[in-house]
Amino acid sequence: MKQLPSFCIVHPPQHLTSTTQDVFYQHIYELVQSRVEVILINLETVTRLDSGGLGILFGAFRISHRQGKRLMLYSPQSHVVQNLHKTGLTQIVGTYATLADCIKDAIPYSQRWAQDQSIQLPEF
């Protein structure tokens, strides 16, 4: 049976700014050091994102990438998307509209549950 990658969903503070960046970065750093393979950051409730917050997202991507982990962003509000686009962060970090889109992209097609012959799916 093929093993699916381990995921962790992270909920950053509502204001992802220079005043909240240290605690958030520490949390991401600890996840990168763990067995988690894919870190999904839910931006749905982030209402404020300043240069410190953008820097922390970039730093989180960098440390994740160095450790062979994948970092993905999902459900950002429109003004957050604008800030991500302005800085070019969307060019290097996967940014998705929904959690389902994130997971679909994180699991290679050959490993998706419904496609795996070794998993018995119940019949309805």
Short mmCIF file of C-alpha atoms in Angstrom, two decimals:
data_model
loop_
_atom_site.label_atom_id
_atom_site.label_comp_id
_atom_site.label_asym_id
_atom_site.label_seq_id
_atom_site.Cartn_x
_atom_site.Cartn_y
_atom_site.Cartn_z
CA MET A 1 0.00 0.00 0.00
CA LYS A 2 1.33 3.42 -0.89
CA GLN A 3 1.64 5.85 1.96
CA LEU A 4 0.13 9.30 1.72
CA PRO A 5 2.25 12.26 2.80
CA SER A 6 1.64 13.61 6.29
CA PHE A 7 -0.13 16.95 6.41
CA CYS A 8 -0.47 19.69 8.99
CA ILE A 9 -2.86 22.62 8.75
CA VAL A 10 -1.60 25.84 10.31
CA HIS A 11 -3.84 28.73 11.30
CA PRO A 12 -1.77 31.92 11.50
CA PRO A 13 -2.83 34.88 13.61
CA GLN A 14 -5.44 37.27 12.20
CA HIS A 15 -2.74 39.92 11.89
CA LEU A 16 0.32 38.32 10.32
CA THR A 17 2.69 41.19 10.95
CA SER A 18 6.12 42.03 12.29
CA THR A 19 4.69 41.88 15.84
CA THR A 20 3.41 38.30 15.43
CA GLN A 21 6.11 36.92 13.15
CA ASP A 22 8.42 35.40 15.78
CA VAL A 23 5.81 33.10 17.34
CA PHE A 24 4.47 32.04 13.93
CA TYR A 25 7.96 31.36 12.54
CA GLN A 26 8.84 29.25 15.57
CA HIS A 27 5.71 27.16 15.03
CA ILE A 28 6.59 26.59 11.35
CA TYR A 29 10.20 25.79 12.28
CA GLU A 30 9.03 23.10 14.73
CA LEU A 31 6.78 21.57 12.07
CA VAL A 32 9.63 21.50 9.55
CA GLN A 33 11.74 19.59 12.08
CA SER A 34 8.95 17.05 12.62
CA ARG A 35 7.79 14.23 10.36
CA VAL A 36 5.20 16.44 8.64
CA GLU A 37 5.82 16.47 4.89
CA VAL A 38 3.27 19.05 3.73
CA ILE A 39 2.48 22.24 5.66
CA LEU A 40 -0.80 23.88 4.67
CA ILE A 41 -1.27 27.45 5.85
CA ASN A 42 -4.90 28.57 6.07
CA LEU A 43 -4.99 32.30 5.29
CA GLU A 44 -8.78 32.56 5.49
CA THR A 45 -8.83 34.59 8.71
CA VAL A 46 -5.75 36.72 8.00
CA THR A 47 -7.03 40.28 7.69
CA ARG A 48 -3.71 42.10 7.90
CA LEU A 49 -0.48 41.11 6.20
CA ASP A 50 2.44 43.54 6.30
CA SER A 51 6.02 43.25 5.09
CA GLY A 52 6.95 41.31 8.24
CA GLY A 53 4.18 38.80 7.54
CA LEU A 54 5.23 38.46 3.92
CA GLY A 55 8.80 37.95 5.05
CA ILE A 56 7.77 35.22 7.45
CA LEU A 57 5.82 33.40 4.72
CA PHE A 58 8.87 33.57 2.47
CA GLY A 59 11.11 32.38 5.32
CA ALA A 60 8.70 29.55 6.07
CA PHE A 61 8.84 28.49 2.43
CA ARG A 62 12.64 28.65 2.43
CA ILE A 63 13.16 26.49 5.53
CA SER A 64 10.49 24.04 4.36
CA HIS A 65 12.10 23.71 0.95
CA ARG A 66 15.57 23.18 2.44
CA GLN A 67 14.26 20.29 4.53
CA GLY A 68 12.45 18.70 1.58
CA LYS A 69 9.02 19.68 2.87
CA ARG A 70 6.24 21.36 0.92
CA LEU A 71 4.56 24.56 2.10
CA MET A 72 1.25 25.61 0.57
CA LEU A 73 -1.12 28.53 1.19
CA TYR A 74 -4.88 28.40 0.83
CA SER A 75 -8.07 30.47 1.19
CA PRO A 76 -6.48 33.93 1.21
CA GLN A 77 -8.76 36.97 1.18
CA SER A 78 -8.54 39.17 -1.92
CA HIS A 79 -6.37 41.88 -0.32
CA VAL A 80 -3.97 39.21 0.95
CA VAL A 81 -3.76 37.73 -2.56
CA GLN A 82 -2.89 41.20 -3.90
CA ASN A 83 -0.02 41.51 -1.42
CA LEU A 84 1.22 38.02 -2.27
CA HIS A 85 1.12 38.85 -6.00
CA LYS A 86 2.88 42.20 -5.57
CA THR A 87 5.83 40.54 -3.88
CA GLY A 88 5.96 37.60 -6.28
CA LEU A 89 5.38 35.12 -3.47
CA THR A 90 2.64 33.39 -5.46
CA GLN A 91 5.28 32.51 -8.06
CA ILE A 92 7.24 30.36 -5.60
CA VAL A 93 4.70 29.24 -3.01
CA GLY A 94 1.62 27.32 -4.12
CA THR A 95 -1.46 29.41 -3.37
CA TYR A 96 -4.89 27.81 -3.66
CA ALA A 97 -8.50 28.88 -3.31
CA THR A 98 -9.53 25.95 -1.12
CA LEU A 99 -8.10 23.26 1.12
CA ALA A 100 -9.36 20.62 -1.32
CA ASP A 101 -7.35 22.21 -4.15
CA CYS A 102 -4.27 22.19 -1.93
CA ILE A 103 -4.59 18.54 -1.03
CA LYS A 104 -5.36 17.52 -4.60
CA ASP A 105 -2.12 19.14 -5.75
CA ALA A 106 -0.08 17.83 -2.82
CA ILE A 107 -0.87 14.18 -3.48
CA PRO A 108 0.60 12.93 -6.73
CA TYR A 109 -2.01 11.44 -9.04
CA SER A 110 -0.62 7.94 -8.70
CA GLN A 111 -0.99 8.09 -4.91
CA ARG A 112 -4.55 9.39 -4.67
CA TRP A 113 -6.72 7.15 -2.55
CA ALA A 114 -9.37 6.48 -5.16
CA GLN A 115 -6.74 5.45 -7.70
CA ASP A 116 -4.85 3.06 -5.42
CA GLN A 117 -5.73 -0.54 -6.28
CA SER A 118 -4.68 -1.77 -2.83
CA ILE A 119 -7.33 0.22 -1.00
CA GLN A 120 -10.74 -1.37 -0.80
CA LEU A 121 -13.45 1.23 -1.21
CA PRO A 122 -16.91 0.40 0.18
CA GLU A 123 -19.71 -0.01 -2.32
CA PHE A 124 -22.88 2.00 -1.80
#
